[in-house]
C-alpha atoms as one frame of an Amber mdcrd trajectory, in Angstrom:
protein
 -15.040  78.987  15.998 -11.185  77.609  13.979 -10.296  76.557  17.170 -12.951
  74.124  17.192 -12.478  73.614  13.208  -9.259  72.662  13.835 -10.302  70.182
  17.166 -12.927  68.837  14.910 -10.595  68.273  11.958  -8.075  66.384  14.845
 -10.815  64.055  16.058 -12.301  63.494  12.102  -9.096  62.696  11.193  -8.074
  60.241  14.836 -11.303  59.234  13.743 -10.751  57.691  10.193  -7.242  56.426
  11.757  -9.027  54.483  14.257 -11.750  53.282  11.401  -8.703  52.210   8.812
  -6.408  50.677  12.207  -9.830  48.532  13.561 -11.355  48.071  10.363  -7.935
  46.545   8.790  -7.128  44.174  11.967 -10.508  42.691  11.092  -9.364  42.419
   7.558  -5.763  40.762   8.645  -7.944  38.534  10.213 -10.679  37.642   7.373
  -7.959  37.455   5.503  -5.856  35.508   7.476  -8.533  32.879   8.311 -10.160
  32.832   4.629  -6.753  32.039   3.787  -6.427  29.268   5.867  -8.938  27.302
   4.889  -9.007  27.906   1.440  -5.253  25.857   1.985  -6.621  23.327   4.449
  -9.105  22.988   2.330  -6.815  21.761  -0.666  -5.001  20.014   1.720  -8.553
  18.020   2.594  -9.079  17.624  -1.429  -5.384  15.897  -1.937  -6.046  13.658
   0.305  -9.092  13.020  -0.504  -6.986  12.513  -4.131  -4.843   9.469  -2.040
  -7.740   8.042  -0.818  -8.845   7.241  -3.862  -5.691   6.338  -5.751  -5.097
   3.233  -2.928  -8.847   2.765  -3.126  -8.207   1.850  -6.655  -5.151   0.054
  -5.945  -7.275  -2.045  -3.463  -9.992  -2.972  -6.324  -8.289  -3.753  -8.604
  -6.428  -6.468  -5.785 -10.258  -7.515  -4.612 -11.809  -7.781  -8.756  -8.319
  -9.769  -8.748  -9.264 -12.085  -5.885 -12.962 -11.753  -6.929 -12.064 -13.591
 -10.319  -9.885 -16.091  -8.496 -12.401 -17.025  -5.868 -14.788 -17.485  -8.826
 -12.201 -20.097 -10.884 -11.690 -22.351  -7.482 -14.684 -22.244  -6.694 -15.520
 -24.429  -9.288 -13.059 -26.625  -8.109 -13.298 -29.869  -5.525 -11.108 -29.500
  -2.342 -10.264 -32.741  -3.153  -8.586 -32.346  -6.193  -5.381 -30.991  -5.063
  -3.666 -30.851  -9.249  -6.303 -28.712  -9.972  -5.903 -26.709  -7.292  -1.937
 -26.323  -7.080  -1.794 -24.830 -11.777  -5.105 -22.546 -11.204  -2.275 -21.224
  -8.210   0.610 -21.440  -9.814   0.319 -19.670 -13.405  -0.263 -16.846 -10.716
   3.613 -17.178 -10.325   5.101 -14.010 -11.842   2.148 -12.531 -10.258   2.932
  -9.371  -8.736   2.165  -9.851  -4.502   2.410 -13.918  -3.252  -1.262 -15.543
  -3.170  -2.359 -17.725  -1.177  -5.557 -20.162  -1.127  -6.485 -22.084   1.796
  -9.280 -25.119   2.144 -10.170 -24.265   5.292 -11.525 -27.963   6.197  -9.019
 -29.438   4.957  -6.156 -26.832   5.969  -3.880 -27.171   2.299  -2.692 -24.696
   1.784  -2.037 -23.582  -1.871   0.322 -20.832  -3.846   1.662 -19.428  -6.353
   5.443 -20.289  -6.130   5.018 -23.804  -4.637   4.497 -27.350  -6.602   3.303
 -28.860  -4.398   0.079 -28.101  -1.325   1.126 -28.041   2.254  -0.343 -28.424
   5.730  -1.004 -25.802   7.772  -0.773 -25.858  11.272  -2.981 -24.956  14.193
  -2.471 -21.407  14.281  -1.985 -20.707  11.510  -5.669 -22.501  10.122  -7.450
 -20.794  12.594  -5.738 -17.428  12.011  -7.748 -18.019   8.476 -10.585 -19.529
   9.745 -11.397 -16.311  12.129 -11.216 -14.028   8.206 -15.388 -13.002   7.129
 -16.897 -12.435   4.770 -14.066 -10.366   1.966 -12.107  -7.614   3.329  -8.289
  -6.377   3.644  -5.890  -7.628   6.379  -3.990  -5.160   9.281  -0.977  -5.071
   8.718   1.154  -8.435  10.377   4.140  -9.924  10.005   5.252 -12.384   7.081
   5.505 -15.844   8.662   7.717 -16.942   5.406   9.996 -13.213   4.246  10.015
 -12.031   8.113   9.112  -8.130   6.615   5.395  -6.461   7.149   2.736  -7.226
   5.366  -0.562  -5.918   3.605  -2.513  -8.898   2.426  -6.516  -9.469   0.634
  -8.435 -12.100   0.854 -11.739 -13.094   0.170 -13.905 -16.434   1.295 -15.457
 -18.668  -1.295 -16.521 -22.022  -0.973 -15.427 -24.954  -2.832 -17.429 -26.722
  -6.301 -17.683 -30.129  -3.560 -19.655 -27.308  -0.161 -16.299 -27.032   1.390
 -15.457 -23.709   2.790 -11.586 -22.105   1.179 -10.419 -19.025   1.480  -7.553
 -17.034  -1.554  -4.852 -14.035  -0.210  -2.927 -11.450  -1.322  -0.254 -10.171
  -0.025   2.340  -7.684  -0.392   5.431  -5.690   0.975   4.160  -3.059   3.806
   6.465  -0.450   2.143   6.312  -1.340  -1.568   2.606   0.195  -0.542   3.657
   2.726   1.378   6.404   3.884  -1.350   3.636   4.264  -4.148   1.038   6.044
  -2.228   2.889   8.211  -0.071   1.810  12.065   0.035   4.130  15.250   1.095
   2.755  18.176   0.967   5.128  22.288   0.679   8.577  20.650   0.433   8.120
  17.829   2.079   7.028  19.423   5.292   3.661  17.072   5.338   2.604  13.925
   5.028   0.009  11.376   4.917  -0.777   8.221   7.230  -3.373   5.337   6.928
  -4.880   4.629  10.151  -7.635   1.876  11.385 -10.861   3.069  13.891  -8.275
   2.941  17.114  -5.388   5.538  15.472  -2.682   2.529  15.312  -1.215   3.741
  11.205  -1.022   1.435   9.450   0.931   2.880   6.478   3.379   5.705   6.746
   5.513   7.582   4.206   8.673   6.423   3.320  10.825   9.539   3.296  13.546
  11.032   5.933  11.762  13.878   7.241   8.395  12.509   7.793   7.644  11.260
  11.994   8.425   7.234  12.497   8.373   7.929  16.178   5.158   7.409  17.272
   2.084   4.535  16.111  -0.713   5.760  17.326  -2.313   9.514  16.063  -4.000
   9.632  19.880  -0.756   9.073  21.309  -0.118  12.569  20.018  -3.177  14.849
  20.591  -3.436  12.740  24.113   0.020  14.055  25.408  -0.051  17.292  24.554
  -2.467  18.645  26.266  -4.716  19.238  24.020  -8.445  20.129  24.833  -9.983
  17.151  26.000 -13.826  18.281  23.882 -11.238  18.360  20.180  -9.702  14.906
  21.325 -13.033  12.998  21.346 -14.880  14.990  18.547 -11.335  13.619  16.459
 -11.926   9.864  17.711 -15.740   9.883  17.459 -15.391  11.087  13.768 -12.088
   8.343  13.048 -14.585   5.404  14.813 -17.818   6.848  12.700 -16.523   6.507
   8.933 -16.696  10.899   9.019 -14.589  13.445   6.898 -13.366  16.912   8.618
 -10.204  18.597   9.633  -9.397  18.917  13.411  -5.595  21.530  14.227  -3.749
  20.707  17.845  -0.850  20.494  19.526   2.449  18.988  18.681   5.783  19.242
  20.893   5.134  23.264  21.044   3.525  23.361  17.912  -0.093  23.880  15.765
  -0.935  20.754  13.639  -3.292  19.998  11.251  -5.114  17.166  10.666  -7.281
  16.916   6.991  -8.853  13.167   7.670 -10.737  11.658   4.959 -12.536   7.712
   5.469 -11.644   5.246   3.027 -13.672   2.730   0.599 -12.100  -0.401   0.191
 -11.257  -1.348   3.231 -13.687  -0.542   5.870 -12.286   1.662   9.529  -9.294
   2.471   7.083  -9.149   6.252   6.761  -5.298   8.608   5.430  -4.749  11.336
   7.389  -2.484  14.542   6.229  -0.495  16.222   8.570   0.885  19.715   8.178
   2.284  22.744  11.092  -0.263  25.038  10.717   2.818  27.491  10.457   3.501
  26.071   6.758   0.295  26.560   5.579   0.511  30.136   7.272   3.916  30.988
   5.637   2.420  32.398   2.291  -0.424  34.206   4.278   2.022  35.609   6.621
   3.728  36.827   3.663   0.104  38.760   1.991  -0.787  40.215   5.809   3.346
  41.480   6.497   2.445  42.817   2.997  -1.565  44.078   4.174   0.062  45.652
   7.589   2.679  48.283   5.215  -0.435  49.387   3.895  -2.093  49.458   6.441
   0.144  52.276   7.939   0.879  54.175   4.819  -2.650  54.275   4.802  -3.480
  55.884   8.646  -0.486  57.859   7.470  -1.547  59.584   4.879  -5.457  59.471
   5.754  -6.608  62.607   3.352  -5.975  60.797  -0.068  -8.554  57.883   0.564
  -8.600  57.586  -3.034  -4.947  55.837  -3.061  -6.173  53.968  -0.457  -8.553
  52.436  -2.633  -6.637  52.200  -5.756  -3.854  50.482  -3.199  -6.468  48.106
  -1.842  -8.235  46.719  -4.552  -4.162  46.527  -6.154  -3.426  44.354  -2.819
  -6.946  42.365  -2.755  -5.765  41.151  -6.356  -2.351  40.515  -5.516  -4.220
  38.029  -3.486  -7.154  36.959  -5.574  -3.720  35.633  -7.383  -1.688  33.644
  -4.822  -4.651  32.183  -4.103  -5.446  30.900  -7.875  -1.853  30.318  -8.632
  -2.147  28.166  -5.151  -5.030  25.823  -6.710  -3.955  25.529 -10.149  -0.939
  24.075  -8.589  -2.845  21.782  -6.149  -4.714  21.247  -9.389  -1.954  19.964
 -11.748  -0.486  18.511  -8.919  -3.522  16.280  -9.155  -4.218  16.021 -12.383
  -0.321  14.590 -12.863  -1.089  11.469  -9.882  -3.886  10.817 -11.413  -2.330
  11.074 -15.013   0.414   9.011 -13.882  -2.225   6.301 -12.437  -4.590   6.206
 -15.660  -1.720   5.445 -17.570  -0.460   2.583 -15.026  -3.540   0.779 -14.860
  -3.771   0.374 -18.845  -0.833  -0.259 -19.667  -0.607  -2.993 -17.364  -4.524
  -3.491 -17.864  -4.399  -3.889 -20.799  -1.299  -6.938 -21.677  -2.086  -8.348
 -18.154  -5.662  -8.571 -19.388  -4.493 -10.495 -22.429  -2.274 -13.127 -20.155
  -4.497 -14.014 -17.949  -7.196 -14.816 -21.302  -5.102 -16.470 -23.483  -3.681
 -18.223 -20.262  -6.851 -19.951 -20.660  -7.661 -20.607 -23.751  -4.784 -22.131
 -24.605  -5.803 -24.355 -20.901  -8.859 -24.767 -22.541  -7.391 -26.251 -25.612
  -4.422 -28.084 -24.912  -5.519 -31.061 -27.680  -4.904 -28.813 -30.130  -1.400
 -28.271 -30.811  -1.242 -25.471 -33.527  -3.844 -23.449 -31.569  -1.669 -23.739
 -27.963   1.268 -22.089 -30.042  -0.562 -19.311 -31.160  -1.838 -18.673 -27.687
   1.970 -18.413 -26.335   3.408 -16.402 -29.315   0.877 -13.008 -28.056   1.280
 -13.864 -23.701   5.699 -14.456 -24.942   4.361 -10.660 -27.305   2.164  -9.784
 -24.452   4.658 -10.477 -21.423   7.303  -8.883 -23.135   5.377  -5.844 -23.674
   5.023  -6.081 -19.364   8.632  -6.553 -18.491   9.249  -3.435 -20.781   7.019
  -0.933 -18.753   8.025  -2.377 -15.057  11.941  -2.539 -16.481  11.077   1.386
 -18.000   9.047   2.192 -14.548  11.465   0.465 -12.507  14.030   3.019 -14.528
  12.244   6.427 -14.312  11.325   5.944  -9.857  15.325   4.206  -9.998  16.445
   7.959 -11.901  13.775   9.441 -10.063  14.779   8.550  -6.650  18.332   9.353
  -7.476  19.112   5.815  -6.852  20.704   4.827  -9.906  24.517   3.967 -11.038
  26.304   3.797 -13.519  28.296  -0.217 -13.857  31.502   2.194 -15.785  33.438
  -1.313 -17.056  36.362  -0.948 -20.762  33.549  -2.081 -23.147  34.280  -3.026
 -27.465  32.076  -0.012 -29.599  31.964  -2.672 -31.871  30.932  -5.575 -30.191
  28.361  -3.048 -28.690  27.724  -2.490 -31.809  27.381  -6.041 -33.414  24.940
  -6.511 -30.758  22.713  -3.548 -31.142  22.677  -4.591 -35.797  21.670  -7.922
 -34.194  18.585  -6.269 -31.608  17.541  -4.007 -34.262  18.052  -6.125 -37.783
  14.352  -7.886 -36.733  12.881  -4.724 -36.283  14.018  -2.860 -39.686  13.700
  -6.242 -41.231   9.356  -6.592 -40.918   9.007  -3.339 -41.716  11.568  -3.783
 -45.238  13.336  -0.667 -43.930  16.602   0.930 -44.928  19.546   0.192 -41.850
  22.406   1.410 -42.181  25.933   2.682 -39.743  28.014   4.700 -40.458  32.072
   5.205 -39.142  33.661   8.913 -38.472  37.275   9.143 -38.274  36.931   6.510
 -35.126  39.783   6.075 -33.788  39.318   4.194 -30.379  37.591   0.265 -30.048
  37.819   0.516 -25.671  36.419   2.913 -24.097  35.021   3.000 -19.981  31.288
   2.911 -19.759  28.395   1.913 -19.135  28.041  -0.851 -21.836  23.771  -1.429
 -20.188  22.864   2.237 -20.174  24.275   3.178 -23.305  23.195   0.046 -25.314
  19.722   1.458 -23.594  19.998   5.102 -25.429  20.609   4.106 -28.560  17.772
   0.950 -28.725  14.817   3.792 -27.658  15.940   5.357 -29.710  16.194   3.286
 -32.000  12.862   1.664 -31.310  11.121   4.886 -31.608  12.645   5.112 -35.350
  11.856   2.704 -36.589   8.342   2.152 -34.993   7.904   5.954 -36.682   8.646
   5.330 -40.338   6.605   3.628 -42.464   8.165   1.207 -44.462  10.906   1.463
 -46.793  11.979   4.025 -45.577  15.681   5.156 -44.228  17.648   5.152 -40.936
  20.809   5.999 -39.717  23.708   5.810 -38.204  26.895   7.853 -37.877  29.467
   7.529 -34.514  31.573   9.766 -34.626  35.184  10.737 -33.002  36.779  13.868
 -31.899  39.043  14.564 -29.516  37.306  15.582 -26.239  37.962  18.484 -24.031
  38.109  16.060 -21.086  41.607  14.260 -20.160  41.765  11.171 -20.909  38.878
  10.967 -23.168  36.758  10.540 -26.355  34.216  13.456 -27.109  31.527  10.589
 -29.517  28.541  11.741 -31.359  25.843   9.249 -32.084  23.108  10.897 -34.800
  20.134   8.712 -35.103  17.730   9.668 -38.630  14.971   8.349 -40.318  13.139
   9.310 -42.733   9.822   9.145 -41.086   6.520  10.686 -40.030   8.749  13.815
 -37.877   7.260  15.521 -34.687   5.285  19.257 -34.554   7.791  21.860 -32.756
   4.774  22.391 -30.174   5.772  18.892 -29.342   9.163  18.271 -28.953   9.855
  20.774 -26.446   8.438  18.059 -24.090   9.491  15.737 -26.311  11.872  14.079
 -22.437   8.569  14.906 -20.360   7.524  10.824 -19.090   4.236  10.113 -20.418
   4.712  12.053 -23.541   3.340  10.781 -26.681   1.899  13.426 -29.396  -1.823
  13.525 -30.322  -1.858  12.009 -33.636  -4.664   9.943 -35.547  -1.026   7.852
 -37.106   0.594   7.503 -33.405  -1.794   6.301 -32.004  -2.154   3.247 -33.709
   1.701   2.613 -32.260   2.090   0.425 -28.938   4.086   2.591 -26.169   4.038
   4.128 -23.402   5.484   7.915 -23.094   8.090   6.260 -21.084  11.533   5.732
 -23.344  12.298   9.726 -24.108  12.343  10.459 -20.026  14.590   8.131 -19.413
  16.751   7.829 -22.632  17.954  11.886 -21.293  17.810  11.521 -17.465  20.441
   8.439 -18.382  21.739  10.865 -20.578  22.342  13.681 -18.341  23.995  10.544
 -15.557  26.407   9.688 -17.915  27.216  14.612 -17.909  26.877  14.379 -22.178
  23.853  16.045 -23.952  21.029  15.032 -26.062  19.982  17.073 -28.673  16.679
  16.713 -32.065  15.715  18.091 -34.829  12.545  16.921 -36.878   9.642  17.943
 -38.673   6.585  16.477 -39.537   7.172  14.036 -42.282  10.902  15.362 -42.860
  12.000  12.550 -40.379  13.773  12.354 -36.997  17.596  13.334 -35.877  18.615
  13.320 -32.417  22.388  13.526 -30.764  23.382  11.904 -28.363  26.999  13.715
 -27.204  29.409  11.355 -24.983  33.042  12.110 -23.192  33.883   8.646 -22.336
  37.177   7.505 -20.118  39.768   6.182 -23.006  40.844   1.896 -21.689  45.068
   3.461 -21.131  45.338  -0.579 -21.435  44.153  -0.095 -25.401  47.244  -0.369
 -27.628  48.179  -1.590 -31.101  49.463  -5.050 -30.541  48.766  -5.323 -34.083
  51.572  -7.767 -35.449  52.838  -6.291 -39.427  50.518  -7.482 -41.580  52.261
  -7.843 -46.040  51.954  -6.056 -49.030  48.690  -7.053 -49.361  46.281  -6.300
 -52.393  43.354  -5.768 -51.567  39.849  -4.704 -53.519  37.278  -2.567 -51.544
  33.464  -1.758 -52.875  30.268   0.028 -50.796  27.676   2.598 -52.193  28.205
   4.574 -49.367  30.809   6.975 -49.412  31.194   7.210 -45.094  31.877   3.530
 -46.041  34.750   3.843 -48.549  36.720   6.267 -46.326  36.491   4.623 -42.782
  36.997   0.929 -44.418  40.210   3.632 -47.348  41.780   4.624 -43.646  40.954
   1.996 -41.524  43.430  -0.413 -44.135  46.336   2.767 -44.171  46.740   1.787
 -41.124  46.990  -0.808 -40.834  50.012  -0.560 -43.380  47.497  -1.382 -46.798
  47.400   1.066 -49.503  43.987  -1.394 -51.246  41.124   0.237 -54.475  38.673
   1.491 -53.224  35.028   2.333 -54.878  31.420   2.746 -54.968  30.303   0.966
 -57.909  29.502  -2.567 -57.930  30.617  -3.400 -62.001  33.758  -1.130 -61.788
  34.638  -3.914 -59.042  34.448  -6.496 -61.749  36.095  -4.982 -64.007  38.955
  -4.461 -61.893  38.602  -7.854 -60.706  39.319  -9.045 -63.462  41.717  -7.086
 -64.856  43.740  -7.788 -62.224  43.801 -11.783 -62.049  44.076 -11.002 -66.253
  47.913  -9.214 -65.596  48.311 -11.418 -63.825  48.450  -9.037 -60.817  44.756
 -11.330 -58.805  43.233  -9.361 -55.698  43.568 -10.751 -52.440  40.827 -10.266
 -50.906  37.522  -8.800 -52.211  35.126  -6.852 -50.111  31.985  -6.467 -51.239
  28.910  -4.478 -50.108  25.580  -7.007 -50.555  22.864  -3.933 -50.964  24.446
  -1.676 -53.817  22.894  -0.475 -56.832  23.340  -1.966 -60.264  24.275  -5.310
 -59.442  24.188  -6.788 -55.200  27.434  -7.769 -53.719  26.368 -11.464 -54.476
  26.105 -11.248 -57.702  29.111  -9.429 -58.432  30.928 -11.994 -56.959  29.445
 -14.588 -58.892  30.651 -12.241 -62.111  34.187 -12.156 -60.409  33.883 -16.478
 -59.614  32.851 -16.272 -62.872  36.083 -14.007 -65.085  38.964 -14.943 -62.241
  40.493 -17.031 -59.978  38.128 -18.987 -57.051  41.484 -19.141 -55.123  40.896
 -15.831 -54.531  38.948 -15.183 -51.135  35.928 -12.344 -51.382  33.537 -11.235
 -48.137  30.753  -9.297 -47.943  29.070  -6.489 -45.590  26.439  -5.504 -44.785
  24.270  -3.761 -42.121  22.042  -6.854 -42.443  21.526 -10.234 -40.817  23.995
 -13.453 -42.665  21.537 -15.104 -42.973  19.305 -13.667 -45.054  21.602 -14.170
 -47.826  24.261 -17.116 -46.732  22.286 -19.101 -49.115  23.044 -17.319 -52.144
  26.438 -15.736 -50.869  27.364 -19.292 -50.531  26.103 -20.908 -53.812  27.967
 -17.456 -56.085  31.109 -18.915 -54.099  31.657 -15.972 -50.710  33.891 -16.817
 -47.968  33.132 -14.911 -44.903  30.228 -12.441 -44.010  31.287  -9.331 -42.170
  29.211  -7.405 -39.550  28.400  -3.690 -40.060  29.778  -1.300 -38.931  33.395
  -1.853 -40.236  36.119  -1.239 -37.273  39.898  -1.042 -38.260  40.091  -4.636
 -35.625  37.275  -5.366 -37.974  39.275  -5.582 -41.277  42.506  -6.939 -38.911
  40.391  -9.677 -38.349  39.157 -10.417 -41.629  42.333 -10.249 -43.175  44.595
 -13.230 -41.057  40.965 -15.280 -41.142  41.208 -15.214 -45.304  44.441 -14.486
 -46.330  46.410 -15.163 -43.691  44.815 -17.838 -41.950  46.315 -16.576 -38.609
  42.638 -16.256 -37.425  40.173 -18.504 -35.717  36.450 -17.982 -37.668  34.908
 -16.871 -35.079  32.347 -17.791 -32.853  28.474 -18.402 -34.454  26.101 -15.602
 -32.356  22.456 -17.288 -32.265  19.980 -18.641 -29.411  22.609 -22.383 -29.470
  25.608 -23.599 -29.729  26.870 -26.980 -28.842  28.060 -27.987 -25.190  27.729
 -30.654 -25.488  30.841 -32.948 -22.415  29.889 -30.334 -20.086  28.661 -30.456
 -16.673  26.965 -27.330 -14.921  25.380 -26.985 -12.028  22.427 -24.815 -11.692
  21.155 -23.136  -8.554  17.384 -22.121  -7.986  15.300 -22.869  -5.401  12.578
 -21.684  -7.696  10.787 -25.475  -9.038   9.884 -23.468 -12.974  13.201 -21.769
 -12.606  15.215 -25.337 -12.114  13.217 -26.130 -14.976  13.981 -23.552 -18.015
  17.294 -23.761 -17.388  18.376 -26.975 -17.573  15.244 -27.392 -20.047  17.051
 -25.126 -22.040  20.917 -25.993 -21.268  20.452 -30.512 -21.618  18.892 -29.346
 -25.526  22.158 -27.981 -26.239  23.545 -30.786 -24.948  24.960 -30.076 -21.138
  24.780 -32.049 -17.560  22.600 -30.234 -15.681  22.769 -31.245 -11.210  20.923
 -29.197  -9.542  21.642 -27.302  -5.698  18.489 -25.864  -4.511  20.238 -23.385
  -1.710  23.650 -21.870  -0.624  24.706 -24.411   0.934  24.157 -27.086  -0.996
  26.422 -25.617  -3.783  28.790 -25.721  -1.702  28.403 -28.826  -0.616  27.762
 -30.142  -3.647  31.342 -28.218  -5.375  33.698 -29.827  -2.220  32.764 -33.166
  -3.031  33.378 -33.237  -6.393  36.132 -34.036  -8.037  39.014 -31.383  -9.220
  37.191 -29.748 -12.449  34.232 -32.431 -12.190  32.195 -28.905 -12.893  32.582
 -26.312 -15.580  29.884 -23.524 -14.833  28.279 -22.310 -11.945  24.977 -20.971
 -12.677  23.748 -18.947  -9.005  20.784 -17.694  -8.217  20.906 -14.769  -5.599
  18.437 -15.484  -2.999  17.953 -18.565  -1.534  16.898 -19.815   1.762  19.595
 -21.032   4.468  22.225 -19.338   2.557  22.467 -16.836  -0.511  24.220 -17.847
  -4.074  26.705 -14.577  -2.311  28.172 -16.784   0.849  28.170 -19.470  -1.248
  30.278 -18.117  -4.408  32.769 -16.153  -1.846  33.033 -19.354   0.401  33.550
 -21.387  -2.656  35.892 -19.164  -3.271  37.765 -19.322  -0.367  38.212 -23.457
  -0.655  41.078 -25.525  -0.978  41.270 -26.399  -4.002  42.722 -26.041  -7.424
  39.574 -25.194  -9.280  37.558 -22.802  -6.835  38.954 -20.335  -7.463  38.884
 -20.552 -11.508  35.472 -21.839 -12.001  33.068 -19.305 -13.688  30.460 -18.513
 -11.740  27.093 -16.553 -13.123  24.522 -14.586 -10.725  21.128 -15.070 -12.350
  19.009 -12.989 -10.975  16.581 -10.401 -11.169  18.581  -7.902  -9.826  19.076
  -6.180 -12.451  20.984  -2.633 -11.305  24.086  -1.548 -11.818  24.932  -1.633
  -7.622  23.419  -5.294  -7.614  26.815  -6.516 -10.826  29.054  -4.422  -8.463
  27.880  -6.969  -5.481  28.000 -10.255  -7.773  31.608  -8.796  -8.020  33.051
  -8.639  -5.055  30.978 -11.818  -3.758  33.948 -13.132  -7.133  31.793 -14.324
  -9.309  32.131 -13.453 -13.690  29.375 -12.038 -14.933  25.784 -11.244 -14.249
  22.192 -12.472 -16.410  19.614 -11.125 -15.186  15.977 -12.577 -15.097  13.852
 -13.311 -17.210  17.233 -15.166 -18.350  17.750 -13.490 -22.115  19.230 -16.834
 -23.901  21.418 -15.387 -26.493  23.630 -13.843 -23.313  23.634 -15.988 -21.123
  24.713 -18.284 -24.259  27.185 -15.430 -25.074  28.582 -15.529 -21.671  29.274
 -19.067 -21.660  30.931 -19.452 -24.598  32.994 -16.425 -23.899  34.005 -18.303
 -20.045  34.041 -22.476 -21.991  34.992 -21.192 -25.596  35.875 -23.812 -28.130
  38.707 -23.797 -27.830  38.533 -25.312 -23.912  35.635 -28.501 -24.812  36.566
 -31.502 -23.246  34.498 -34.494 -22.550  33.812 -35.241 -19.551  33.641 -39.401
 -18.330  31.705 -40.968 -16.190
């Protein structure tokens, strides 16, 4: 009986084990299928998100074209002047625009000032385009690059048929809307009904060998029925998923039809093994679990507990995968939403104000106001575009630093000139102070450090109320790195401050604190992210301290390489009697330290009345000061008022110089009336004091050149090399207004010929565009430098281009150019560079 009982028990155990094994196999198969289906569904949803983003982008361009078609339909086809004017308004728009009169064959573009006739073949190509739509990628005859185009047919006011088209490089669209999955192992493509690949991912891991999806599946031995169903789905506008073998591996194809491009699909392709990696990990765990359960069949309770725990892990993994996909989709949608809003807002203002200015051309006051709003919106749009380009450049790892010898005093002076209008507009107090700064020349990227400090100060002015205080403290300490100095830039304000929970996300892109006080202030949310990235690239650090209602302090720490050629070449100064007054103790200590290093033992005070008394007492003793330095803003009596009192009681021969962190123009009239001899811009460096003493006391230094938006260029002759007519007009008008004579060359070859045929010294400077037909600016510069004439190697040549990254500046230098002026032109920067190479000491007059 026991034997039968034991056999029955063995049978039950064997049966239980068999049931467990079979059930386990079925369970794992179902889990594997479910995980695979869920992952494929996620990919299909992400593909649909990518399709939606591209459709939204195309819809924006279609709306722009529809608007342009309506504008052009109000014009007769024979009104060439109005047609070219309407097209010319799009000169700065993204992409290239063309209007074609399908009856006469005339074309108008946003780049040409005059309409031109199309050849017969091109005209027929445009006539073949029907209705509104999008063209498949084609090779642009003008640029020689693959291009995508959107077009709209319309009728001119006189009934003639017309067509307007916008084109942009295919690569730009591909870079913006390429999708990648699972650590760049899967990619999305845009195809047509015939399976031809129209837009492909630019990522280096994506497959760039095949040109047609059907070729992939046809040549790999896939089932004919499955291939036929896939082709039929694309031809009939269906959405779905297919699986095929390619190069001995299974791939999943997710396809979604586009709404704004008839017959186009977004197709995502990803290896099946990648999709199954996570599922296989879970299944391996389940296999181990079932082996243990089969060996321990008697403890069924443990089986249920382990199984429940395993199921929970599966659900958590699925939930984690779902949340990750949702987070990625939300990030993409948020980015596109912010981009769309922030770009459309100033664009709407520009387009609307341009229309109003055209309608009110005979009312100068209104036109000036419209142009002011256009300029403001244009600057906002340019700032946004620059931020986006910088962010993209940094994240792609393509940003490089352009390190060169930089004067810290010049950098600080430029910074003050930029920030002054912002703080004066809000009546804020602004001060830059130096602490133990021993060196003035360093090697670093001045453009990027300036960008960091301007971002911080711009935020400080935005979020600090009127009459608030903004300070910049520059400190130097020894650096652990050889031949370097450790500099700290501490930017502090008394503004609204930030909440602790927001500080954690301060350096995330498109992040702004949700606060009614902040929402009224313009901003893209990119500035701090870019600032952090630049500081990281410079191998520095940035920290922030802030409390709501108590202001914010940013500290940027950098180890900057010293310029080994910097040396104290200052000739000894005589024993001079100098008085300096400033209510800021840090500035007083800094001035006293620098004067001691120059060999002078000064009298320094923080009180303006004390300074007046010291000057009067010295005069009464017959020991007048050789120089008196007064801060403009001091409590009690100002520096200008102190100068007035000193002039009334002492000798007029004593040089009195006022220094301030504010603009000289603000106090110039009152200061000169009070008998002030000169002005120094804060912060005060040792070189600044040395130059001041030599100019106002020893008379051995020439006055500084005036920095501003104008200069006297009388007698100068420039060769402007530029192929864009509007840019020619702008640059020529600006230079001519300052007295210069300007001659124009429309391409690099013409520039070389004009220079070679001119007399030696005929031209003083060449402004060279980089991208031009016939010969570009780089090659033209190289050819000029190789000419065998005396001035070929010495004439200043400035690059004038929209290519403004560090590598572009390096290319200009390698070609032999002396300076790099980015577009759109910053007039003060251009004039400063011109004065640097053609200073007043070199002024000459040309004989006609």
